[in-house]
Amino acid sequence: MKILVAVKRVVDANIKVRVLSDETGIDMNDTKMALNPFCEIAVEEAIRLKESGSASEVIVVSIGPEKSQEQLRTALALGADRAILLQTDQVIEPLSVAKLLAKLVQEEQPELVILGKQSIDSDNNQTAQMLAALTGRPQGTFISQLSVDNSAIHITREVDNGLQKLSLQLPAVVSVDLRLNEPRFASLPSIMKAKRKPIDRRSAESFGIDLSPRIKHLKITTPAERKSGQLVASVAELVGKLKLEAEVI
Ligand code: AMP
């Protein structure tokens, strides 16, 4: 089974971002970037499937600036076999990402496509669903368990009212949730080995898809400061404060 994993370059989750004073965006100067955490989980799952003999090849793909090669190298160091960069300096929205991925799916014919459930920078939670619709493949979103059995996968989805178990016929598209696995760290030898693994670089614009944005950001502002919390000695005191001070009950 061939697996395609979509990985995105995002601002490192441990960085506190700074909003530009003119409120047009985030200050990206010298900002530390990383592999989107949900994409790390997607890569880990694909590698585990390869290690268990269920997958034969793991391909990682990223759509973004030239520097996205850094995140592709990380995925290669974690164990992916090869990488594809669809290079563009435009800000790419989920529908354009899904359309580009659909073209790659047509070309590579992976039995399974694994994505993160969301990008932590834009929090869209849209790409996997759009890709499944565009390719006509069954989809399983927010998965916390996955097993493969010949021509099907069995998944557990984390949904609002609990866990949902489904079987999907392959080829399929899934998006991964936090509890699916704990990603490994890349070892130094694998980081060195990853430098020799191939990255196929192509221009995203060469696919003939209209990549122009459909969403207009009016302004981006810093969230209001949260007031510090208070420790209370008893439930009675808490209820009193909620009634008289916060006036929420
Ligand atoms: P989103 O719909 O933007 O929240 O992203 C969900 C998932 O889609 C991410 O975790 C990635 O697996 C994939 N994805 C989104 N944007 C990109 C991108 N620019 N390049 C590669 N994969 C992406």
GROMACS .gro file of C-alpha atoms and ligand atoms in nm:
model
  272
    1MET     CA    1   0.000   0.000   0.000
    2LYS     CA    2   0.129   0.343  -0.097
    3ILE     CA    3   0.057   0.624   0.150
    4LEU     CA    4   0.060   0.997   0.075
    5VAL     CA    5   0.093   1.227   0.378
    6ALA     CA    6   0.025   1.601   0.348
    7VAL     CA    7   0.244   1.813   0.577
    8LYS     CA    8   0.233   2.187   0.637
    9ARG     CA    9   0.498   2.436   0.751
   10VAL     CA   10   0.354   2.645   1.034
   11VAL     CA   11   0.475   2.875   1.313
   12ASP     CA   12   0.622   2.662   1.593
   13ALA     CA   13   0.349   2.587   1.849
   14ASN     CA   14   0.577   2.702   2.134
   15ILE     CA   15   0.622   3.052   1.993
   16LYS     CA   16   0.410   3.342   2.112
   17VAL     CA   17   0.323   3.524   1.792
   18ARG     CA   18   0.319   3.904   1.766
   19VAL     CA   19   0.046   4.088   1.579
   20LEU     CA   20   0.175   4.366   1.348
   21SER     CA   21   0.096   4.716   1.474
   22ASP     CA   22  -0.114   4.791   1.161
   23GLU     CA   23  -0.323   4.477   1.236
   24THR     CA   24  -0.270   4.334   0.886
   25GLY     CA   25  -0.113   4.010   1.004
   26ILE     CA   26   0.145   3.835   1.219
   27ASP     CA   27   0.510   3.939   1.239
   28MET     CA   28   0.684   3.652   1.058
   29ASN     CA   29   1.036   3.798   1.075
   30ASP     CA   30   1.276   3.537   1.218
   31THR     CA   31   0.979   3.339   1.352
   32LYS     CA   32   1.063   2.977   1.432
   33MET     CA   33   0.876   2.743   1.198
   34ALA     CA   34   0.795   2.375   1.240
   35LEU     CA   35   0.599   2.081   1.107
   36ASN     CA   36   0.230   2.124   1.194
   37PRO     CA   37   0.184   1.899   1.505
   38PHE     CA   38  -0.113   1.711   1.354
   39CYS     CA   39   0.097   1.646   1.041
   40GLU     CA   40   0.370   1.496   1.264
   41ILE     CA   41   0.110   1.250   1.393
   42ALA     CA   42   0.006   1.174   1.033
   43VAL     CA   43   0.369   1.102   0.935
   44GLU     CA   44   0.419   0.884   1.246
   45GLU     CA   45   0.111   0.675   1.160
   46ALA     CA   46   0.225   0.624   0.801
   47ILE     CA   47   0.570   0.514   0.920
   48ARG     CA   48   0.420   0.273   1.174
   49LEU     CA   49   0.209   0.121   0.892
   50LYS     CA   50   0.526   0.077   0.688
   51GLU     CA   51   0.715  -0.075   0.980
   52SER     CA   52   0.430  -0.322   1.041
   53GLY     CA   53   0.438  -0.430   0.677
   54SER     CA   54   0.099  -0.277   0.584
   55ALA     CA   55   0.253  -0.003   0.370
   56SER     CA   56   0.521  -0.024   0.102
   57GLU     CA   57   0.599   0.344   0.050
   58VAL     CA   58   0.542   0.670   0.237
   59ILE     CA   59   0.545   0.991   0.031
   60VAL     CA   60   0.520   1.330   0.201
   61VAL     CA   61   0.398   1.641   0.022
   62SER     CA   62   0.397   2.005   0.123
   63ILE     CA   63   0.257   2.309  -0.053
   64GLY     CA   64   0.429   2.632   0.035
   65PRO     CA   65   0.748   2.837   0.011
   66GLU     CA   66   1.091   2.694  -0.073
   67LYS     CA   67   1.170   2.674   0.299
   68SER     CA   68   0.900   2.407   0.340
   69GLN     CA   69   1.184   2.176   0.239
   70GLU     CA   70   1.297   2.198   0.604
   71GLN     CA   71   0.972   2.035   0.720
   72LEU     CA   72   0.990   1.779   0.438
   73ARG     CA   73   1.345   1.691   0.553
   74THR     CA   74   1.209   1.643   0.905
   75ALA     CA   75   0.945   1.404   0.770
   76LEU     CA   76   1.212   1.220   0.569
   77ALA     CA   77   1.427   1.193   0.883
   78LEU     CA   78   1.130   1.046   1.068
   79GLY     CA   79   1.111   0.772   0.803
   80ALA     CA   80   0.922   0.888   0.492
   81ASP     CA   81   1.070   0.750   0.167
   82ARG     CA   82   1.041   1.052  -0.061
   83ALA     CA   83   0.906   1.404  -0.063
   84ILE     CA   84   0.729   1.639  -0.303
   85LEU     CA   85   0.727   2.017  -0.266
   86LEU     CA   86   0.465   2.212  -0.461
   87GLN     CA   87   0.636   2.545  -0.430
   88THR     CA   88   0.455   2.876  -0.410
   89ASP     CA   89   0.495   3.205  -0.224
   90GLN     CA   90   0.120   3.272  -0.230
   91VAL     CA   91  -0.093   3.217   0.080
   92ILE     CA   92  -0.279   2.900  -0.015
   93GLU     CA   93  -0.631   2.836   0.119
   94PRO     CA   94  -0.770   2.487   0.194
   95LEU     CA   95  -0.968   2.453  -0.132
   96SER     CA   96  -0.656   2.525  -0.339
   97VAL     CA   97  -0.451   2.285  -0.121
   98ALA     CA   98  -0.717   2.016  -0.171
   99LYS     CA   99  -0.725   2.074  -0.548
  100LEU     CA  100  -0.346   2.046  -0.572
  101LEU     CA  101  -0.346   1.733  -0.354
  102ALA     CA  102  -0.623   1.584  -0.573
  103LYS     CA  103  -0.394   1.626  -0.877
  104LEU     CA  104  -0.114   1.447  -0.692
  105VAL     CA  105  -0.351   1.170  -0.584
  106GLN     CA  106  -0.443   1.123  -0.950
  107GLU     CA  107  -0.074   1.104  -1.041
  108GLU     CA  108   0.058   0.890  -0.753
  109GLN     CA  109  -0.253   0.675  -0.689
  110PRO     CA  110  -0.189   0.623  -0.314
  111GLU     CA  111  -0.430   0.378  -0.148
  112LEU     CA  112  -0.435   0.594   0.164
  113VAL     CA  113  -0.396   0.971   0.208
  114ILE     CA  114  -0.329   1.088   0.564
  115LEU     CA  115  -0.367   1.452   0.670
  116GLY     CA  116  -0.370   1.636   0.999
  117LYS     CA  117  -0.713   1.728   1.133
  118GLN     CA  118  -0.615   2.096   1.122
  119SER     CA  119  -0.336   2.342   1.065
  120ILE     CA  120  -0.252   2.514   1.392
  121ASP     CA  121  -0.189   2.848   1.217
  122SER     CA  122  -0.520   2.895   1.038
  123ASP     CA  123  -0.726   2.628   1.224
  124ASN     CA  124  -0.928   2.553   0.910
  125ASN     CA  125  -1.008   2.184   0.955
  126GLN     CA  126  -1.121   2.168   0.591
  127THR     CA  127  -0.854   2.021   0.363
  128ALA     CA  128  -0.909   1.646   0.426
  129GLN     CA  129  -1.285   1.677   0.380
  130MET     CA  130  -1.244   1.876   0.057
  131LEU     CA  131  -0.983   1.634  -0.077
  132ALA     CA  132  -1.211   1.335  -0.010
  133ALA     CA  133  -1.497   1.510  -0.192
  134LEU     CA  134  -1.278   1.609  -0.489
  135THR     CA  135  -1.133   1.258  -0.530
  136GLY     CA  136  -1.460   1.074  -0.456
  137ARG     CA  137  -1.290   0.869  -0.181
  138PRO     CA  138  -1.442   0.767   0.153
  139GLN     CA  139  -1.324   0.988   0.440
  140GLY     CA  140  -1.260   0.934   0.809
  141THR     CA  141  -1.187   1.252   1.000
  142PHE     CA  142  -1.042   1.303   1.352
  143ILE     CA  143  -0.918   0.945   1.385
  144SER     CA  144  -0.771   0.816   1.710
  145GLN     CA  145  -0.720   0.454   1.597
  146LEU     CA  146  -0.641   0.292   1.264
  147SER     CA  147  -0.588  -0.065   1.148
  148VAL     CA  148  -0.553  -0.203   0.796
  149ASP     CA  149  -0.709  -0.521   0.670
  150ASN     CA  150  -0.654  -0.604   0.299
  151SER     CA  151  -0.874  -0.366   0.105
  152ALA     CA  152  -1.023  -0.179   0.402
  153ILE     CA  153  -0.922   0.028   0.703
  154HIS     CA  154  -1.091   0.022   1.041
  155ILE     CA  155  -1.090   0.353   1.224
  156THR     CA  156  -1.211   0.511   1.546
  157ARG     CA  157  -1.321   0.874   1.516
  158GLU     CA  158  -1.331   1.123   1.802
  159VAL     CA  159  -1.667   1.293   1.768
  160ASP     CA  160  -1.858   1.531   1.998
  161ASN     CA  161  -2.063   1.263   2.173
  162GLY     CA  162  -1.792   0.997   2.205
  163LEU     CA  163  -1.610   0.754   1.975
  164GLN     CA  164  -1.737   0.632   1.640
  165LYS     CA  165  -1.600   0.314   1.478
  166LEU     CA  166  -1.610   0.288   1.099
  167SER     CA  167  -1.467   0.068   0.825
  168LEU     CA  168  -1.367   0.241   0.502
  169GLN     CA  169  -1.301   0.076   0.169
  170LEU     CA  170  -0.960   0.169   0.025
  171PRO     CA  171  -0.859   0.398  -0.139
  172ALA     CA  172  -0.952   0.645   0.133
  173VAL     CA  173  -0.865   0.977   0.297
  174VAL     CA  174  -0.823   1.019   0.673
  175SER     CA  175  -0.739   1.309   0.904
  176VAL     CA  176  -0.567   1.239   1.235
  177ASP     CA  177  -0.646   1.357   1.586
  178LEU     CA  178  -0.413   1.410   1.881
  179ARG     CA  179  -0.454   1.074   2.052
  180LEU     CA  180  -0.372   0.854   1.748
  181ASN     CA  181  -0.007   0.816   1.844
  182GLU     CA  182   0.292   0.987   1.999
  183PRO     CA  183   0.535   1.094   1.727
  184ARG     CA  184   0.896   0.983   1.762
  185PHE     CA  185   1.201   1.210   1.755
  186ALA     CA  186   1.433   1.177   1.457
  187SER     CA  187   1.772   1.025   1.543
  188LEU     CA  188   2.095   1.193   1.430
  189PRO     CA  189   2.180   0.912   1.180
  190SER     CA  190   1.832   0.938   1.026
  191ILE     CA  191   1.864   1.317   0.999
  192MET     CA  192   2.192   1.264   0.811
  193LYS     CA  193   2.039   0.992   0.592
  194ALA     CA  194   1.740   1.216   0.514
  195LYS     CA  195   1.973   1.469   0.349
  196ARG     CA  196   2.025   1.216   0.068
  197LYS     CA  197   1.657   1.132   0.019
  198PRO     CA  198   1.496   1.295  -0.286
  199ILE     CA  199   1.270   1.602  -0.277
  200ASP     CA  200   1.083   1.650  -0.602
  201ARG     CA  201   1.030   2.028  -0.637
  202ARG     CA  202   0.760   2.162  -0.866
  203SER     CA  203   0.583   2.492  -0.899
  204ALA     CA  204   0.231   2.487  -0.753
  205GLU     CA  205   0.127   2.734  -1.022
  206SER     CA  206   0.222   2.480  -1.295
  207PHE     CA  207  -0.086   2.267  -1.213
  208GLY     CA  208  -0.317   2.518  -1.385
  209ILE     CA  209  -0.535   2.568  -1.075
  210ASP     CA  210  -0.665   2.910  -0.973
  211LEU     CA  211  -0.481   2.956  -0.642
  212SER     CA  212  -0.600   3.311  -0.576
  213PRO     CA  213  -0.743   3.366  -0.226
  214ARG     CA  214  -1.120   3.378  -0.175
  215ILE     CA  215  -1.098   3.492   0.187
  216LYS     CA  216  -1.018   3.853   0.278
  217HIS     CA  217  -0.871   3.921   0.622
  218LEU     CA  218  -1.016   4.249   0.745
  219LYS     CA  219  -0.786   4.279   1.047
  220ILE     CA  220  -0.593   4.065   1.291
  221THR     CA  221  -0.584   4.173   1.654
  222THR     CA  222  -0.428   4.052   1.977
  223PRO     CA  223  -0.682   3.878   2.204
  224ALA     CA  224  -0.791   4.072   2.513
  225GLU     CA  225  -0.573   4.006   2.820
  226ARG     CA  226  -0.724   3.741   3.046
  227LYS     CA  227  -0.773   3.841   3.409
  228SER     CA  228  -0.576   3.625   3.648
  229GLY     CA  229  -0.773   3.349   3.824
  230GLN     CA  230  -0.864   3.327   4.193
  231LEU     CA  231  -0.829   3.033   4.427
  232VAL     CA  232  -1.135   2.965   4.641
  233ALA     CA  233  -1.145   2.765   4.963
  234SER     CA  234  -1.479   2.592   4.914
  235VAL     CA  235  -1.759   2.513   4.670
  236ALA     CA  236  -1.984   2.751   4.863
  237GLU     CA  237  -1.738   3.035   4.812
  238LEU     CA  238  -1.713   2.948   4.439
  239VAL     CA  239  -2.092   2.950   4.398
  240GLY     CA  240  -2.111   3.281   4.585
  241LYS     CA  241  -1.852   3.441   4.357
  242LEU     CA  242  -2.017   3.305   4.042
  243LYS     CA  243  -2.350   3.450   4.159
  244LEU     CA  244  -2.244   3.785   4.304
  245GLU     CA  245  -1.919   3.877   4.125
  246ALA     CA  246  -1.927   3.706   3.786
  247GLU     CA  247  -2.310   3.708   3.774
  248VAL     CA  248  -2.312   3.396   3.555
  249ILE     CA  249  -2.551   3.184   3.766
  250AMP     P1  250  -0.644   2.268   0.742
  250AMP     O1  251  -0.762   2.223   0.665
  250AMP     O2  252  -0.574   2.390   0.684
  250AMP     O3  253  -0.674   2.286   0.889
  250AMP     O4  254  -0.532   2.156   0.732
  250AMP     C1  255  -0.557   2.020   0.760
  250AMP     C2  256  -0.445   1.936   0.705
  250AMP     O5  257  -0.436   1.955   0.562
  250AMP     C3  258  -0.304   1.968   0.756
  250AMP     O6  259  -0.277   1.908   0.881
  250AMP     C4  260  -0.220   1.904   0.643
  250AMP     O7  261  -0.219   1.763   0.655
  250AMP     C5  262  -0.301   1.942   0.518
  250AMP     N1  263  -0.254   2.073   0.465
  250AMP     C6  264  -0.309   2.195   0.483
  250AMP     N2  265  -0.236   2.290   0.422
  250AMP     C7  266  -0.132   2.226   0.364
  250AMP     C8  267  -0.019   2.266   0.285
  250AMP     N3  268   0.002   2.394   0.254
  250AMP     N4  269   0.067   2.171   0.243
  250AMP     C9  270   0.047   2.041   0.273
  250AMP     N5  271  -0.055   1.996   0.346
  250AMP    C10  272  -0.144   2.087   0.391
   0.00000   0.00000   0.00000
